[in-house]
Coordinates of C-alpha atoms in Angstrom, one line a residue:
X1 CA 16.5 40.9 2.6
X2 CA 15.2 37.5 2.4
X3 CA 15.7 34.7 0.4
X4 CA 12.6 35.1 -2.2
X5 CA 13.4 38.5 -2.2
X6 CA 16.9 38.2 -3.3
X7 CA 15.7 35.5 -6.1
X8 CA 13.1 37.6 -7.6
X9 CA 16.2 40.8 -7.4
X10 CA 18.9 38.5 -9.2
X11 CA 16.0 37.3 -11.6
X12 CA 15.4 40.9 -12.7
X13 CA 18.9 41.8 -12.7
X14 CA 19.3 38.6 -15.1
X15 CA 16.4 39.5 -17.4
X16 CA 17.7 42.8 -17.5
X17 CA 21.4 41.7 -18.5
X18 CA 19.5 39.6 -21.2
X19 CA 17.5 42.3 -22.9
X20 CA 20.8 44.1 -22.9
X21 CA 23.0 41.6 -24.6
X22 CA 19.5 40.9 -27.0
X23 CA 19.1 44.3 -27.9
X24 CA 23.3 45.1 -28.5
X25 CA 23.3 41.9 -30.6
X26 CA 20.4 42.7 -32.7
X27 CA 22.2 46.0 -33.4
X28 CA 25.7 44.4 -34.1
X29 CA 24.4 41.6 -36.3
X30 CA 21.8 44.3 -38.1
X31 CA 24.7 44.4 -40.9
X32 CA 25.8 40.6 -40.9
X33 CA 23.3 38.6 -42.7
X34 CA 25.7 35.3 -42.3
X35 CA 25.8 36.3 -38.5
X36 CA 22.4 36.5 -38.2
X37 CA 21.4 33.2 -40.0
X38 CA 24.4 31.3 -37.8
X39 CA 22.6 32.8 -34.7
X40 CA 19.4 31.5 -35.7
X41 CA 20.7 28.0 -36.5
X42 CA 22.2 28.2 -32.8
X43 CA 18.9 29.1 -31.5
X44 CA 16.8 26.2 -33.4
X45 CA 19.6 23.3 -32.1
X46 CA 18.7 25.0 -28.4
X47 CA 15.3 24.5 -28.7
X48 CA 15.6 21.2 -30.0
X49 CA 17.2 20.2 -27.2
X50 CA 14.8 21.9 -24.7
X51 CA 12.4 19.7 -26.5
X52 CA 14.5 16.3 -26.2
X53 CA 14.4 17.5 -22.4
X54 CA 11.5 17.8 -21.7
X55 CA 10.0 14.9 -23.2
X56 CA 13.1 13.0 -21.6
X57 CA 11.7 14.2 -18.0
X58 CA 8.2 13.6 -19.3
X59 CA 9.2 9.5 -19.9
X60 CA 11.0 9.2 -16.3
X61 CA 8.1 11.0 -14.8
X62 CA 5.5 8.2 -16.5
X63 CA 8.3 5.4 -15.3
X64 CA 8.7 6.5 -12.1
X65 CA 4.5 6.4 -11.4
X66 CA 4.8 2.8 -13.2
X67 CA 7.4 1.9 -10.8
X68 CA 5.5 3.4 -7.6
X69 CA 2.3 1.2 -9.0
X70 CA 4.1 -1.8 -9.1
X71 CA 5.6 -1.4 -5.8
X72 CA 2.3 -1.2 -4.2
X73 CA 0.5 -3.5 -6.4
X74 CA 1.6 -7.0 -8.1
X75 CA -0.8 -6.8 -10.6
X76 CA -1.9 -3.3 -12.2
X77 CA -3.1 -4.1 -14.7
X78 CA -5.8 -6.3 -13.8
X79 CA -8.9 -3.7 -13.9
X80 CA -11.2 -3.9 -10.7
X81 CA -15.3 -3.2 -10.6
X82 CA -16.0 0.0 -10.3
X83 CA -18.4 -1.4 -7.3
X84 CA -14.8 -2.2 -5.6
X85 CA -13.7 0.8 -6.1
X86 CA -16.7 2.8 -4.6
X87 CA -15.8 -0.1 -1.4
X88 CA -12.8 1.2 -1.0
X89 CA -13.4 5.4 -1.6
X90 CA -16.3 4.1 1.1
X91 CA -13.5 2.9 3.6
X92 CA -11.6 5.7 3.4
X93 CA -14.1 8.0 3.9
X94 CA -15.1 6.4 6.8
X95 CA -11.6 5.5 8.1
X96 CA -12.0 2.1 8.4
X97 CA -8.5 1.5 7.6
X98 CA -5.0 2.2 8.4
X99 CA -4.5 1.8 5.2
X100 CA -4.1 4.1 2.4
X101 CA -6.0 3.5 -1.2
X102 CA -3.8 2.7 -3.0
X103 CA -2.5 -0.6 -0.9
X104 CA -6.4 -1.1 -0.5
X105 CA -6.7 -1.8 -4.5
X106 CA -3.2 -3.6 -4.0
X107 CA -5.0 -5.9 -2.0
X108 CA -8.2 -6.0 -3.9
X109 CA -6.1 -6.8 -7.0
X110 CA -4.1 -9.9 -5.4
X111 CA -7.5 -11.4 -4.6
X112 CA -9.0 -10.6 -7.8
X113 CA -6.2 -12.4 -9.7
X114 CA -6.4 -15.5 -7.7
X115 CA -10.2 -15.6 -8.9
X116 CA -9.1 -15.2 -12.7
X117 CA -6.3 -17.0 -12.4
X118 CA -8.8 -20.1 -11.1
X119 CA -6.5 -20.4 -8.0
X120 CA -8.5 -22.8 -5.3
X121 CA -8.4 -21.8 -1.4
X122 CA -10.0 -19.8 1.3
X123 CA -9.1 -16.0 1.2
X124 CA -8.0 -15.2 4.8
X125 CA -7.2 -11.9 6.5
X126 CA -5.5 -12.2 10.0
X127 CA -6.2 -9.3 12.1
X128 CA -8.8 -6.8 11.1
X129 CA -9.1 -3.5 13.3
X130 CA -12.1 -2.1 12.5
X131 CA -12.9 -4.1 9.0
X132 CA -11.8 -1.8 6.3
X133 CA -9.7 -4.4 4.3
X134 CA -11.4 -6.8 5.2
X135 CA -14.1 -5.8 3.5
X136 CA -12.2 -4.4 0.5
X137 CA -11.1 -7.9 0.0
X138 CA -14.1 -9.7 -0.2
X139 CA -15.8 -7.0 -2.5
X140 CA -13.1 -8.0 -4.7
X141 CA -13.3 -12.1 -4.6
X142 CA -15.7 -14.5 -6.2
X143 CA -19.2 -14.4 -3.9
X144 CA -19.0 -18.3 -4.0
X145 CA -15.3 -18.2 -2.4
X146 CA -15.0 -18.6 1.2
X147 CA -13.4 -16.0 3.4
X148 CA -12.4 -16.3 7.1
X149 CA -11.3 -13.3 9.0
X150 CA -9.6 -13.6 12.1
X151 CA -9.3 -11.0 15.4
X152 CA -9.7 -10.9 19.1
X153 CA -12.4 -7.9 17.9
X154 CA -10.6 -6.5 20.9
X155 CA -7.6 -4.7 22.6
X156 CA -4.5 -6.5 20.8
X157 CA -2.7 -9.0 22.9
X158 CA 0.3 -8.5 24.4
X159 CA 3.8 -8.5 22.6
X160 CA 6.3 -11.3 24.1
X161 CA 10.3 -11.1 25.1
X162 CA 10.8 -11.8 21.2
X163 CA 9.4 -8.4 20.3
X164 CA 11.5 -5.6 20.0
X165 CA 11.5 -2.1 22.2
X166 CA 9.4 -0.5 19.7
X167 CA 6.8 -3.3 19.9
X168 CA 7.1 -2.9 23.7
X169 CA 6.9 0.8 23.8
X170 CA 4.0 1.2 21.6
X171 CA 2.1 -2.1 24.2
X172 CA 2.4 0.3 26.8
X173 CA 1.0 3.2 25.2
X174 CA -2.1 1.0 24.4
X175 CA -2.4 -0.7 27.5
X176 CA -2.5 2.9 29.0
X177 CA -5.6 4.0 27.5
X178 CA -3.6 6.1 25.4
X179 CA -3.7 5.3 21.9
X180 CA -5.3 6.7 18.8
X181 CA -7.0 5.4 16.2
X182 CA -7.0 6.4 12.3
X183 CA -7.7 9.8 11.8
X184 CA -7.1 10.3 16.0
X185 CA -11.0 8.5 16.0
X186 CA -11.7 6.4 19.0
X187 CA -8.6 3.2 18.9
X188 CA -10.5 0.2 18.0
X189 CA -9.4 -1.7 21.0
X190 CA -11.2 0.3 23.5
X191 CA -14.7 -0.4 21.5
X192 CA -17.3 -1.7 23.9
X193 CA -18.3 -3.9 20.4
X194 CA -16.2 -4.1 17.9
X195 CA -17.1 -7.4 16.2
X196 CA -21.0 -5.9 16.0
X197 CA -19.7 -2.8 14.3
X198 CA -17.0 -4.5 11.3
X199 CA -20.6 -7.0 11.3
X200 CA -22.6 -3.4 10.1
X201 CA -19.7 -2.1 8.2
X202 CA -19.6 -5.0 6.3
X203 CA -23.5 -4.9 5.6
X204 CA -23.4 -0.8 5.3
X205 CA -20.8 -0.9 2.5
X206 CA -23.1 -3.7 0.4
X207 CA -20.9 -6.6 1.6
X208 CA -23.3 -8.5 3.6
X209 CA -21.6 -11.5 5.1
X210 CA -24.0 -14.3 4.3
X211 CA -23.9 -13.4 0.6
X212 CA -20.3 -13.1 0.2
X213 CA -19.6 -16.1 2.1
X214 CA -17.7 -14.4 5.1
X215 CA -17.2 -15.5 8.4
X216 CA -15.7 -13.1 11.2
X217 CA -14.1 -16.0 13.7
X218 CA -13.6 -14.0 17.2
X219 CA -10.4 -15.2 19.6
X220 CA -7.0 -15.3 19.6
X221 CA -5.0 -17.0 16.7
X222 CA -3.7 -19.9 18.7
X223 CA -7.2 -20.5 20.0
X224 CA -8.7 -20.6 16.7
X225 CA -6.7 -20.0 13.6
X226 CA -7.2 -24.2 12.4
X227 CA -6.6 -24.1 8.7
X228 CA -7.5 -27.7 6.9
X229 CA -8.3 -26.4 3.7
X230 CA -5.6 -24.5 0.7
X231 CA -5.7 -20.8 0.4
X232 CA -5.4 -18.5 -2.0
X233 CA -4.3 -15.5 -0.5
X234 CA -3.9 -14.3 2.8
X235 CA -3.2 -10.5 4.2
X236 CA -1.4 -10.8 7.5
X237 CA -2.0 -8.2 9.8
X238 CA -0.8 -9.6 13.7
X239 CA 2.2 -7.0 14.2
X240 CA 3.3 -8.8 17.3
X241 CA 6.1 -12.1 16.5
X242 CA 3.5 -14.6 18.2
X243 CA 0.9 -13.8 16.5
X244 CA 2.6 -13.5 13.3
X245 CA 4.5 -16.9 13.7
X246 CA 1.4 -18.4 14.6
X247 CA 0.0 -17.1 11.2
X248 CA 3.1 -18.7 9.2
X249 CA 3.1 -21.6 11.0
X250 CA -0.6 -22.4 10.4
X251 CA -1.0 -20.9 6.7
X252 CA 1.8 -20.7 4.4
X253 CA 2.0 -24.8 4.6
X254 CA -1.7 -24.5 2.7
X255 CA -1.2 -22.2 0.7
X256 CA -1.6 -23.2 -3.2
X257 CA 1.3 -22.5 -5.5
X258 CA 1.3 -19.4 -6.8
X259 CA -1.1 -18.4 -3.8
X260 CA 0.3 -14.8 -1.9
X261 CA 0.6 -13.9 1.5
X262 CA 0.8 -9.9 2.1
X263 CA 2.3 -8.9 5.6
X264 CA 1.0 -5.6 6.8
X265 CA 3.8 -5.0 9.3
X266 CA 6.8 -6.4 8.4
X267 CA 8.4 -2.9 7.2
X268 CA 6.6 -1.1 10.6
X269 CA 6.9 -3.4 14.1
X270 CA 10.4 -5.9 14.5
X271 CA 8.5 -8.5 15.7
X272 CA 6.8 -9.0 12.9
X273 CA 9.7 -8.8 10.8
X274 CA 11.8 -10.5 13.0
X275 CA 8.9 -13.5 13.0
X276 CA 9.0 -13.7 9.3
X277 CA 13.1 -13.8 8.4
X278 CA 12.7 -17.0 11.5
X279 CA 10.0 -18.6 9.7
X280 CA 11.3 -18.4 5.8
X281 CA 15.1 -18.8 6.8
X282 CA 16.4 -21.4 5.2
X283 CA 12.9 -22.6 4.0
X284 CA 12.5 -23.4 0.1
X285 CA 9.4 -23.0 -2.1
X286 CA 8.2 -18.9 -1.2
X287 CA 9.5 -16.2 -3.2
X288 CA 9.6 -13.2 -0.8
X289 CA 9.1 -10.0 -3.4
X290 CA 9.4 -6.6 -0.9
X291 CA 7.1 -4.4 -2.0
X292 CA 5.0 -1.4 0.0
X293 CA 4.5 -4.7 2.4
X294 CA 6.3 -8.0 2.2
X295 CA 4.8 -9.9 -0.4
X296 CA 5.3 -14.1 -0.2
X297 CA 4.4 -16.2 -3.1
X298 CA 4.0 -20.1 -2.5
X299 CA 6.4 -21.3 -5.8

């Protein structure tokens, strides 16, 4: 017999034994009024509790969804356009991201609290793939704020002795021909144009770049990442430690207090991680909060 089969037996066998007891109770209480009222007492105080219970599990089911909210996002309760929100439904759709929704809006938010919070600076993203929050970002900022976003537009660079086996593991699987991208679509690395197609993505989803002050800056970071200016905010996105210490080195010295850098792979590749605990290691003036991904906040 198997398992759901012997549950639903024992469950009969259980009702069964209940409408038993039920029924021989009724008949020995039938002639004991006081019996019958103390049984009915008993039976109100149980229900009470069931209620107490339930709205118990109710209140840590509504704190737990607050919790998982404000692990993903700094800020929810800042409301965002609903015209951002179509962006990123859009992005999805069209698996423009490796990223899920909800750390989409995450992002959004951060940017869109550095607007009403009159925070000055760019608003950079650091590695791109094929656009998606890229262009969730800069549906959310201010049209008049600048945005730069960096990327070879190309296959990813190659990691360094400093990266870890699972950064080198995963190189060779790319370097191979062999990798995936989201939604196992064509990886964006082996696009014969990738900067033209995050160019029409960004004008197909109503984020033209001239209007929203965008640039798309093509090359590797060390070549041209050359920040003179503060930022805002800045979403991180190099997985490899070079790349990623280039980043810090370059950015988080401009960035305005209470400005926010978000690294996308410090949880996921250990050359990331391992880039970020060199960098902030005995460095004061960043609050690192570790959220769905690394959150840094200029103090």
């Amino acid at each position: 017999m198997g398992l759901n089969a012997l549950s639903r037996q024992r469950a009969r066998q259980a009702r069964s034994a209940v409408t038993r007891w039920w029924g021989q109770a009724r008949h020995d209480t039938a002639e004991d009024p006081e019996l019958v009222a103390q049984l009915r007492r008993r039976l109100r105080r149980a229900r009470a509790a069931a209620e107490r219970e339930k709205a118990e599990k109710e209140r840590l089911r509504r704190e737990l969804r607050t919790t998982r909210v404000s692990l993903r996002n700094p800020f929810p309760e800042i409301e965002l356009p609903a015209t951002v929100l179509a962006v990123a439904d859009t992005v999805v759709a069209e698996q423009l991201s490796y990223l899920r929704r909800e750390n989409l809006l995450a992002l959004a938010a951060v940017v869109r609290e550095a607007d009403l919070a009159g925070r000055e600076g760019l608003v950079i993203e650091a590695g791109t793939a094929l656009g998606g929050s890229g262009i969730v970002m800069a549906s959310a900022k201010a049209p008049t704020r600048t945005m730069r976003v960096y990327d070879v537009f190309g296959q990813i660079p190659s990691p360094s002795d400093r990266d870890g086996e699972d950064v080198q593991q995963r190189y060779e699987v790319i370097a191979a021909g062999a990798a995936r991208g989201v939604g196992d679509d064509l990886y964006y690395g082996y696009r014969d144009d990738l900067l033209g197609e995050v160019t029409a993505s960004y004008e197909r989803l109503g984020v033209p770049l001239d209007d929203h002050r965008v640039e798309l800056v093509r090359g590797l970071f060390q070549d041209t990442l050359e920040v003179d200016e503060p930022v805002a905010v800045a979403h991180l996105d190099g997985d490899w430690y070079d790349s990623t210490m280039t980043c810090l080195e370059r950015i988080a010295p401009r960035l305005v207090p209470g400005g926010r850098l978000v690294l996308d792979d410090y949880y996921h590749w250990s050359g990331c991680r391992t880039a970020v605990d060199d960098y902030f290691a005995g460095r004061t003036g960043f609050q690192l909060e570790h959220r769905a991904r690394l959150h840094v906040v200029r103090r």
